[in-house]
mmCIF file of C-alpha atoms in Angstrom:
data_model
loop_
_atom_site.group_PDB
_atom_site.id
_atom_site.type_symbol
_atom_site.label_atom_id
_atom_site.label_comp_id
_atom_site.label_asym_id
_atom_site.label_seq_id
_atom_site.Cartn_x
_atom_site.Cartn_y
_atom_site.Cartn_z
ATOM 1 C CA MET Q 1 -7.861 205.961 32.094
ATOM 2 C CA THR Q 2 -4.610 207.859 31.697
ATOM 3 C CA THR Q 3 -2.675 204.817 32.869
ATOM 4 C CA ASN Q 4 -4.344 202.593 30.250
ATOM 5 C CA ARG Q 5 -3.457 205.050 27.495
ATOM 6 C CA LEU Q 6 0.176 205.054 28.573
ATOM 7 C CA ILE Q 7 0.310 201.246 28.503
ATOM 8 C CA ILE Q 8 -1.224 201.151 25.002
ATOM 9 C CA ILE Q 9 1.245 203.773 23.724
ATOM 10 C CA PHE Q 10 4.175 201.816 25.240
ATOM 11 C CA LEU Q 11 3.081 198.547 23.581
ATOM 12 C CA LEU Q 12 2.596 200.253 20.222
ATOM 13 C CA GLY Q 13 6.122 201.671 20.536
ATOM 14 C CA ILE Q 14 7.631 198.229 21.115
ATOM 15 C CA ILE Q 15 5.735 196.759 18.144
ATOM 16 C CA GLY Q 16 6.811 199.627 15.910
ATOM 17 C CA THR Q 17 10.430 199.257 16.892
ATOM 18 C CA GLY Q 18 10.336 195.524 16.068
ATOM 19 C CA ILE Q 19 8.799 196.190 12.653
ATOM 20 C CA PHE Q 20 11.419 198.856 11.926
ATOM 21 C CA MET Q 21 14.243 196.519 12.869
ATOM 22 C CA ARG Q 22 12.847 193.798 10.610
ATOM 23 C CA ILE Q 23 12.601 195.996 7.535
ATOM 24 C CA THR Q 24 15.864 197.898 8.124
ATOM 25 C CA PRO Q 25 18.767 196.177 6.288
ATOM 26 C CA LYS Q 26 21.708 195.035 8.440
ATOM 27 C CA ALA Q 27 24.874 197.014 8.280
ATOM 28 C CA ASP Q 28 27.465 195.469 5.966
ATOM 29 C CA GLN Q 29 29.891 193.382 7.994
ATOM 30 C CA SER Q 30 33.508 193.524 6.828
ATOM 31 C CA VAL Q 31 35.026 190.245 5.594
ATOM 32 C CA PRO Q 32 38.745 189.561 6.235
ATOM 33 C CA VAL Q 33 40.595 189.825 2.929
ATOM 34 C CA VAL Q 34 44.207 188.878 2.183
ATOM 35 C CA TYR Q 35 46.444 189.397 -0.845
ATOM 36 C CA LEU Q 36 49.435 187.585 -2.273
ATOM 37 C CA LYS Q 37 52.677 188.376 -0.462
ATOM 38 C CA HIS Q 38 56.340 187.841 -1.271
ATOM 39 C CA GLY Q 39 58.375 185.761 1.151
ATOM 40 C CA SER Q 40 60.093 182.445 1.823
ATOM 41 C CA ILE Q 41 58.602 179.035 2.577
ATOM 42 C CA SER Q 42 60.259 176.025 4.165
ATOM 43 C CA GLU Q 43 58.287 172.814 3.709
ATOM 44 C CA SER Q 44 58.758 170.479 6.643
ATOM 45 C CA ILE Q 45 57.397 167.439 8.454
ATOM 46 C CA GLN Q 46 56.674 167.459 12.180
ATOM 47 C CA GLU Q 47 57.503 164.157 13.891
ATOM 48 C CA ARG Q 48 58.453 162.750 17.268
ATOM 49 C CA GLY Q 49 61.656 160.774 17.734
ATOM 50 C CA VAL Q 50 63.633 159.054 20.468
ATOM 51 C CA PHE Q 51 67.301 159.102 21.486
ATOM 52 C CA VAL Q 52 69.055 155.742 21.031
ATOM 53 C CA PRO Q 53 72.728 154.771 21.456
ATOM 54 C CA ILE Q 54 74.925 154.871 18.371
ATOM 55 C CA GLU Q 55 77.217 152.237 19.846
ATOM 56 C CA GLN Q 56 75.592 149.107 21.190
ATOM 57 C CA GLN Q 57 76.995 145.628 21.264
ATOM 58 C CA LYS Q 58 75.629 142.191 22.083
ATOM 59 C CA ILE Q 59 78.295 139.926 23.566
ATOM 60 C CA TYR Q 60 78.185 136.240 22.578
ATOM 61 C CA SER Q 61 80.300 133.403 23.908
ATOM 62 C CA GLU Q 62 82.994 132.158 21.533
ATOM 63 C CA ILE Q 63 83.704 129.046 23.598
ATOM 64 C CA SER Q 64 81.852 126.513 25.741
ATOM 65 C CA GLY Q 65 82.408 125.962 29.447
ATOM 66 C CA GLN Q 66 81.277 126.973 32.914
ATOM 67 C CA ILE Q 67 81.056 130.620 33.962
ATOM 68 C CA GLU Q 68 83.410 131.151 36.867
ATOM 69 C CA ARG Q 69 82.959 134.851 37.624
ATOM 70 C CA ILE Q 70 80.948 137.902 36.489
ATOM 71 C CA PRO Q 71 82.668 140.996 37.949
ATOM 72 C CA VAL Q 72 80.145 143.523 36.548
ATOM 73 C CA GLN Q 73 76.460 144.242 37.060
ATOM 74 C CA GLU Q 74 73.608 145.754 35.059
ATOM 75 C CA GLY Q 75 73.754 149.542 34.824
ATOM 76 C CA GLN Q 76 77.485 149.667 35.532
ATOM 77 C CA LEU Q 77 79.614 152.000 33.414
ATOM 78 C CA ILE Q 78 82.555 150.193 31.836
ATOM 79 C CA SER Q 79 85.587 151.061 29.745
ATOM 80 C CA ARG Q 80 86.772 149.456 26.538
ATOM 81 C CA LYS Q 81 88.579 146.118 27.157
ATOM 82 C CA GLN Q 82 87.293 145.932 30.746
ATOM 83 C CA ALA Q 83 86.746 142.369 32.026
ATOM 84 C CA LEU Q 84 83.101 141.287 31.841
ATOM 85 C CA LEU Q 85 83.111 137.558 32.509
ATOM 86 C CA ASN Q 86 85.490 134.649 33.181
ATOM 87 C CA VAL Q 87 84.954 131.055 32.087
ATOM 88 C CA ASN Q 88 86.663 128.215 33.977
ATOM 89 C CA LYS Q 89 89.975 127.387 32.238
ATOM 90 C CA THR Q 90 90.619 123.920 33.696
ATOM 91 C CA ASP Q 91 89.814 122.094 30.457
ATOM 92 C CA ILE Q 92 91.685 124.466 28.142
ATOM 93 C CA ASN Q 93 94.743 124.454 30.409
ATOM 94 C CA TYR Q 94 94.720 120.639 30.387
ATOM 95 C CA GLN Q 95 94.517 120.606 26.569
ATOM 96 C CA ILE Q 96 97.432 123.033 26.312
ATOM 97 C CA SER Q 97 99.570 120.992 28.727
ATOM 98 C CA GLN Q 98 98.857 117.740 26.832
ATOM 99 C CA VAL Q 99 99.757 119.199 23.446
ATOM 100 C CA ALA Q 100 102.821 120.955 24.879
ATOM 101 C CA TYR Q 101 104.007 117.682 26.457
ATOM 102 C CA LYS Q 102 103.611 115.835 23.148
ATOM 103 C CA TRP Q 103 105.439 118.645 21.323
ATOM 104 C CA LYS Q 104 108.318 118.463 23.796
ATOM 105 C CA SER Q 105 108.518 114.656 23.486
ATOM 106 C CA GLU Q 106 108.640 114.805 19.708
ATOM 107 C CA MET Q 107 111.275 117.540 19.823
ATOM 108 C CA ILE Q 108 113.473 115.207 21.903
ATOM 109 C CA GLU Q 109 112.779 112.356 19.492
ATOM 110 C CA SER Q 110 113.611 114.594 16.523
ATOM 111 C CA SER Q 111 116.915 115.609 18.094
ATOM 112 C CA HIS Q 112 117.788 111.965 18.742
ATOM 113 C CA LEU Q 113 116.821 110.974 15.188
ATOM 114 C CA SER Q 114 118.903 113.805 13.705
ATOM 115 C CA ARG Q 115 121.995 112.539 15.536
ATOM 116 C CA GLN Q 116 121.238 109.025 14.391
ATOM 117 C CA ILE Q 117 120.953 110.137 10.750
ATOM 118 C CA LYS Q 118 124.269 111.980 10.987
ATOM 119 C CA HIS Q 119 125.923 108.791 12.210
ATOM 120 C CA LYS Q 120 124.182 106.624 9.594
ATOM 121 C CA ARG Q 121 125.215 108.998 6.809
ATOM 122 C CA ALA Q 122 128.866 108.365 7.660
ATOM 123 C CA LEU Q 123 128.237 104.617 7.596
ATOM 124 C CA ALA Q 124 126.458 104.877 4.254
ATOM 125 C CA LYS Q 125 129.487 106.629 2.752
ATOM 126 C CA GLN Q 126 131.582 103.671 3.872
ATOM 127 C CA HIS Q 127 128.963 101.341 2.348
ATOM 128 C CA ILE Q 128 128.435 99.738 5.738
ATOM 129 C CA ILE Q 129 124.673 100.353 5.499
ATOM 130 C CA SER Q 130 122.535 100.735 2.408
ATOM 131 C CA ILE Q 131 121.408 104.102 1.095
ATOM 132 C CA GLU Q 132 117.810 102.895 1.443
ATOM 133 C CA ASP Q 133 118.207 102.659 5.226
ATOM 134 C CA LEU Q 134 119.417 106.259 5.337
ATOM 135 C CA GLN Q 135 116.531 107.455 3.160
ATOM 136 C CA SER Q 136 114.059 105.683 5.461
ATOM 137 C CA LEU Q 137 115.480 107.537 8.465
ATOM 138 C CA ASN Q 138 115.296 110.874 6.612
ATOM 139 C CA ALA Q 139 111.632 110.213 5.749
ATOM 140 C CA SER Q 140 110.880 109.461 9.399
ATOM 141 C CA LEU Q 141 112.578 112.697 10.480
ATOM 142 C CA GLU Q 142 110.649 114.725 7.903
ATOM 143 C CA LYS Q 143 107.358 113.217 9.071
ATOM 144 C CA LEU Q 144 108.291 113.907 12.692
ATOM 145 C CA ASN Q 145 109.161 117.542 11.943
ATOM 146 C CA LEU Q 146 105.776 118.040 10.237
ATOM 147 C CA SER Q 147 104.081 116.681 13.354
ATOM 148 C CA ILE Q 148 106.148 119.021 15.556
ATOM 149 C CA GLU Q 149 105.134 121.998 13.399
ATOM 150 C CA ALA Q 150 101.456 121.014 13.644
ATOM 151 C CA LEU Q 151 101.714 120.643 17.427
ATOM 152 C CA SER Q 152 103.371 124.054 17.683
ATOM 153 C CA ASP Q 153 100.494 125.616 15.716
ATOM 154 C CA GLU Q 154 97.993 123.826 17.952
ATOM 155 C CA VAL Q 155 99.623 125.207 21.107
ATOM 156 C CA ILE Q 156 99.445 128.739 19.660
ATOM 157 C CA HIS Q 157 95.790 128.185 18.722
ATOM 158 C CA LEU Q 158 94.872 126.859 22.173
ATOM 159 C CA LYS Q 159 96.630 129.732 23.931
ATOM 160 C CA HIS Q 160 94.728 132.185 21.738
ATOM 161 C CA LYS Q 161 91.522 130.319 22.551
ATOM 162 C CA ARG Q 162 92.333 130.595 26.267
ATOM 163 C CA HIS Q 163 92.141 134.391 25.935
ATOM 164 C CA LEU Q 164 88.497 133.950 24.906
ATOM 165 C CA TYR Q 165 87.775 132.543 28.364
ATOM 166 C CA ASN Q 166 88.268 136.104 29.652
ATOM 167 C CA VAL Q 167 85.449 138.095 28.015
ATOM 168 C CA VAL Q 168 86.176 141.838 27.717
ATOM 169 C CA SER Q 169 84.097 144.753 26.461
ATOM 170 C CA PRO Q 170 84.721 145.830 22.850
ATOM 171 C CA ILE Q 171 83.318 149.330 23.513
ATOM 172 C CA GLU Q 172 82.959 151.942 26.230
ATOM 173 C CA GLY Q 173 79.459 152.139 27.664
ATOM 174 C CA ALA Q 174 77.102 150.707 30.249
ATOM 175 C CA ILE Q 175 75.880 147.166 30.889
ATOM 176 C CA SER Q 176 72.234 147.240 29.835
ATOM 177 C CA SER Q 177 71.498 143.504 30.282
ATOM 178 C CA ILE Q 178 73.207 140.376 31.637
ATOM 179 C CA PHE Q 179 71.680 137.119 30.398
ATOM 180 C CA VAL Q 180 73.767 134.513 32.291
ATOM 181 C CA ASN Q 181 74.773 133.679 35.867
ATOM 182 C CA GLU Q 182 77.905 132.522 37.655
ATOM 183 C CA GLY Q 183 78.213 128.728 37.593
ATOM 184 C CA GLN Q 184 76.100 128.400 34.441
ATOM 185 C CA MET Q 185 77.265 126.130 31.621
ATOM 186 C CA ILE Q 186 77.380 127.929 28.284
ATOM 187 C CA GLU Q 187 77.885 126.898 24.673
ATOM 188 C CA THR Q 188 79.488 128.668 21.745
ATOM 189 C CA GLY Q 189 77.037 131.359 20.604
ATOM 190 C CA THR Q 190 75.343 131.880 23.991
ATOM 191 C CA LEU Q 191 74.187 135.501 24.443
ATOM 192 C CA LEU Q 192 76.030 136.812 27.496
ATOM 193 C CA MET Q 193 75.449 140.572 27.781
ATOM 194 C CA GLU Q 194 74.356 143.713 25.987
ATOM 195 C CA ILE Q 195 76.326 146.960 26.211
ATOM 196 C CA LYS Q 196 75.199 150.445 25.161
ATOM 197 C CA ASN Q 197 77.132 153.694 25.082
ATOM 198 C CA PRO Q 198 74.826 156.367 26.594
ATOM 199 C CA LYS Q 199 77.229 159.176 25.672
ATOM 200 C CA LYS Q 200 77.001 158.675 21.911
ATOM 201 C CA LEU Q 201 73.407 159.095 20.794
ATOM 202 C CA LYS Q 202 71.395 159.404 17.617
ATOM 203 C CA ILE Q 203 67.662 159.895 17.052
ATOM 204 C CA GLU Q 204 65.346 157.348 15.472
ATOM 205 C CA VAL Q 205 61.936 158.288 14.082
ATOM 206 C CA LEU Q 206 59.229 156.428 12.173
ATOM 207 C CA ILE Q 207 57.898 158.153 9.049
ATOM 208 C CA GLN Q 208 54.468 157.199 7.743
ATOM 209 C CA GLU Q 209 54.236 155.718 4.262
ATOM 210 C CA TYR Q 210 52.385 158.671 2.706
ATOM 211 C CA GLU Q 211 55.258 161.007 3.641
ATOM 212 C CA SER Q 212 58.193 158.638 3.246
ATOM 213 C CA HIS Q 213 58.880 159.583 -0.389
ATOM 214 C CA LYS Q 214 59.748 163.126 0.730
ATOM 215 C CA ILE Q 215 62.650 162.095 2.982
ATOM 216 C CA LYS Q 216 66.233 162.222 1.688
ATOM 217 C CA VAL Q 217 69.616 161.755 3.353
ATOM 218 C CA GLY Q 218 71.185 165.092 4.269
ATOM 219 C CA GLN Q 219 67.960 167.008 4.958
ATOM 220 C CA PRO Q 220 68.377 169.387 7.947
ATOM 221 C CA VAL Q 221 66.442 168.703 11.139
ATOM 222 C CA ARG Q 222 65.526 171.005 14.025
ATOM 223 C CA ILE Q 223 65.377 169.181 17.374
ATOM 224 C CA LYS Q 224 63.329 170.505 20.307
ATOM 225 C CA SER Q 225 62.906 169.151 23.818
ATOM 226 C CA PRO Q 226 62.132 170.378 27.356
ATOM 227 C CA ILE Q 227 65.628 169.091 28.198
ATOM 228 C CA PHE Q 228 67.089 171.980 26.168
ATOM 229 C CA PRO Q 229 64.178 174.480 26.041
ATOM 230 C CA GLU Q 230 66.166 177.613 25.226
ATOM 231 C CA GLU Q 231 67.905 176.487 22.045
ATOM 232 C CA PRO Q 232 66.824 173.855 19.505
ATOM 233 C CA LEU Q 233 69.579 171.499 18.392
ATOM 234 C CA GLN Q 234 70.497 170.911 14.766
ATOM 235 C CA GLY Q 235 70.818 167.580 13.008
ATOM 236 C CA LYS Q 236 70.643 165.849 9.638
ATOM 237 C CA VAL Q 237 68.954 162.790 8.181
ATOM 238 C CA ALA Q 238 71.786 160.236 8.160
ATOM 239 C CA MET Q 239 70.170 156.939 7.198
ATOM 240 C CA ILE Q 240 66.892 155.656 5.763
ATOM 241 C CA VAL Q 241 65.592 152.150 6.495
ATOM 242 C CA PRO Q 242 62.924 151.426 3.844
ATOM 243 C CA SER Q 243 60.418 149.426 5.905
ATOM 244 C CA ILE Q 244 59.254 149.182 9.500
ATOM 245 C CA ALA Q 245 57.730 146.277 11.362
ATOM 246 C CA GLU Q 246 57.607 147.455 14.974
ATOM 247 C CA LYS Q 247 53.816 147.262 14.984
ATOM 248 C CA PRO Q 248 51.505 144.806 13.201
ATOM 249 C CA GLY Q 249 50.282 146.366 9.972
ATOM 250 C CA ALA Q 250 52.722 149.287 10.186
ATOM 251 C CA SER Q 251 54.097 150.662 6.942
ATOM 252 C CA GLY Q 252 56.558 153.394 6.140
ATOM 253 C CA MET Q 253 60.182 153.680 7.100
ATOM 254 C CA LYS Q 254 62.586 154.401 9.926
ATOM 255 C CA ILE Q 255 65.153 157.170 9.648
ATOM 256 C CA GLU Q 256 68.219 157.911 11.744
ATOM 257 C CA ILE Q 257 69.170 161.489 12.584
ATOM 258 C CA MET Q 258 72.720 162.424 13.513
ATOM 259 C CA ILE Q 259 73.010 165.304 15.984
ATOM 260 C CA GLU Q 260 75.411 168.060 14.927
ATOM 261 C CA ASP Q 261 75.462 169.955 18.237
ATOM 262 C CA ASP Q 262 77.264 168.952 21.424
ATOM 263 C CA LEU Q 263 74.949 166.894 23.653
ATOM 264 C CA SER Q 264 77.323 166.802 26.618
ATOM 265 C CA ARG Q 265 75.882 170.110 27.878
ATOM 266 C CA PHE Q 266 72.500 168.501 28.516
ATOM 267 C CA ASN Q 267 71.228 165.666 30.675
ATOM 268 C CA VAL Q 268 70.127 163.489 27.748
ATOM 269 C CA HIS Q 269 69.653 159.726 28.058
ATOM 270 C CA PRO Q 270 68.618 156.907 25.706
ATOM 271 C CA GLY Q 271 64.826 156.743 25.576
ATOM 272 C CA ASN Q 272 64.254 160.512 25.900
ATOM 273 C CA GLN Q 273 61.735 161.712 23.308
ATOM 274 C CA VAL Q 274 62.135 164.845 21.192
ATOM 275 C CA ASP Q 275 60.069 166.908 18.752
ATOM 276 C CA LEU Q 276 61.532 167.048 15.261
ATOM 277 C CA GLU Q 277 61.037 169.340 12.299
ATOM 278 C CA ILE Q 278 62.484 167.789 9.153
ATOM 279 C CA PHE Q 279 63.009 170.423 6.463
ATOM 280 C CA LEU Q 280 62.125 168.945 3.082
ATOM 281 C CA SER Q 281 62.670 171.985 0.840
ATOM 282 C CA HIS Q 282 63.063 175.759 0.969
ATOM 283 C CA LYS Q 283 62.195 178.553 -1.461
ATOM 284 C CA ASP Q 284 62.905 182.278 -1.250
ATOM 285 C CA ASP Q 285 60.959 185.145 -2.861
ATOM 286 C CA CYS Q 286 57.790 183.249 -3.694
ATOM 287 C CA LEU Q 287 54.144 184.400 -3.714
ATOM 288 C CA TYR Q 288 52.071 182.948 -0.913
ATOM 289 C CA LEU Q 289 48.764 183.143 0.951
ATOM 290 C CA PRO Q 290 47.911 182.140 4.509
ATOM 291 C CA ILE Q 291 47.289 178.413 4.374
ATOM 292 C CA GLY Q 292 43.771 178.895 5.771
ATOM 293 C CA ALA Q 293 42.774 181.025 2.748
ATOM 294 C CA VAL Q 294 43.133 178.056 0.391
ATOM 295 C CA LYS Q 295 40.856 175.048 0.496
ATOM 296 C CA LYS Q 296 41.507 171.649 -1.017
ATOM 297 C CA ILE Q 297 38.728 169.772 -2.791
ATOM 298 C CA LYS Q 298 39.876 166.299 -3.787
ATOM 299 C CA ASN Q 299 43.234 166.952 -5.471
ATOM 300 C CA ASN Q 300 42.573 170.565 -6.485
ATOM 301 C CA TYR Q 301 42.995 173.857 -4.612
ATOM 302 C CA PHE Q 302 40.561 176.799 -4.583
ATOM 303 C CA VAL Q 303 40.153 180.309 -3.157
ATOM 304 C CA SER Q 304 37.129 182.575 -2.683
ATOM 305 C CA LEU Q 305 37.572 186.130 -4.000
ATOM 306 C CA LYS Q 306 36.428 189.377 -2.416
ATOM 307 C CA ASN Q 307 34.298 190.158 -5.491
ATOM 308 C CA GLY Q 308 32.089 187.179 -4.700
ATOM 309 C CA LEU Q 309 33.631 184.590 -7.008
ATOM 310 C CA GLN Q 310 33.626 181.280 -5.193
ATOM 311 C CA ASN Q 311 36.058 178.382 -5.713
ATOM 312 C CA LYS Q 312 38.517 179.936 -8.115
ATOM 313 C CA GLN Q 313 41.069 177.240 -8.861
ATOM 314 C CA VAL Q 314 44.747 177.968 -8.184
ATOM 315 C CA LEU Q 315 47.985 176.062 -8.675
ATOM 316 C CA VAL Q 316 49.981 175.624 -5.470
ATOM 317 C CA GLY Q 317 53.594 174.754 -4.655
ATOM 318 C CA LEU Q 318 55.396 174.480 -1.324
ATOM 319 C CA GLN Q 319 53.579 174.854 1.958
ATOM 320 C CA ASP Q 320 54.536 175.002 5.606
ATOM 321 C CA GLN Q 321 52.503 175.268 8.788
ATOM 322 C CA ASN Q 322 51.278 178.804 7.983
ATOM 323 C CA ARG Q 323 51.882 179.579 4.300
ATOM 324 C CA ILE Q 324 51.111 178.035 0.929
ATOM 325 C CA GLU Q 325 52.804 179.047 -2.316
ATOM 326 C CA ILE Q 326 50.553 180.164 -5.200
ATOM 327 C CA LEU Q 327 52.121 179.359 -8.565
ATOM 328 C CA ASP Q 328 49.266 180.359 -10.890
ATOM 329 C CA GLY Q 329 45.599 181.325 -11.035
ATOM 330 C CA LEU Q 330 45.652 184.471 -8.879
ATOM 331 C CA ASP Q 331 46.784 188.073 -9.460
ATOM 332 C CA VAL Q 332 48.495 190.110 -6.770
ATOM 333 C CA ASN Q 333 45.646 192.654 -6.764
ATOM 334 C CA GLU Q 334 42.887 190.074 -6.239
ATOM 335 C CA GLY Q 335 41.621 189.971 -2.671
ATOM 336 C CA VAL Q 336 41.003 186.547 -1.183
ATOM 337 C CA VAL Q 337 38.494 185.926 1.585
ATOM 338 C CA HIS Q 338 40.243 184.501 4.620
ATOM 339 C CA VAL Q 339 37.989 183.573 7.506
ATOM 340 C CA SER Q 340 40.112 182.352 10.391
ATOM 341 C CA THR Q 341 38.948 179.142 12.020
ATOM 342 C CA TYR Q 342 40.580 180.083 15.325
#
């Protein structure tokens, strides 16, 4: 009997405790509140770019003929004016020898005709021959001298052309691609090789269309990479290419970033990717809130106040990854509810 009473008392205690907890109001939980602060904001865009050579050159043939020798190979480092390819010179040497032989023959003929004219001039003064005969000889000599001059120019042109049969590099760099083989016949305009300078690099990055209007030449850029983890490099927007077509349906623009720091300290190669922060604008001594305390509804911005007012509209300015500038609509003594989403 005593045991049953104890069980009943225990159950009544549990029920009573539950009822008390239901009717007792919960303790007021504190809500995180933030206020306007003074500080600086740098608006920026986060993008990913890639190192590419500043100097790169495609080498095309300026003559036709048969490739005799290719003394370089893909991946090889080369210096400026180093020999890349030789084309067989048999034909050009034959052309030069033929024109030179004709030039020499006409020079001999011109010398002989000059002596003949000198002799005929003396005869003309003695009226032994007519003046017309002398004029005819002078005309022949003048025509011959014009031909000699043209042949001389042709020899110079052919010798200059013969230099083109020895293809040399216009820049320092590395052979990235060779498109021809020894023994191959080539025509004028044939693509022979491609050369890139891996020591002189820039960064290329694609900017999406909705952000492209913010980019301007000269904007500073912070460059980060695991290749140089301890110190970000500095750069600037150097060039803007209005449209991109690397991918079907892509829109926006490509920008080129020149690197202001010395890259020789790091093991950087074309194709290495980097993280970029492009600084669009900067403002000191502005009023701001944590960016998570402001919500955007369509094209308007709102905050929720500590006093319970929901969706009070505010006018915003610059914003970065953590802060958003408040231009109007909020006093410095008004607390704003800021519930972190992290």
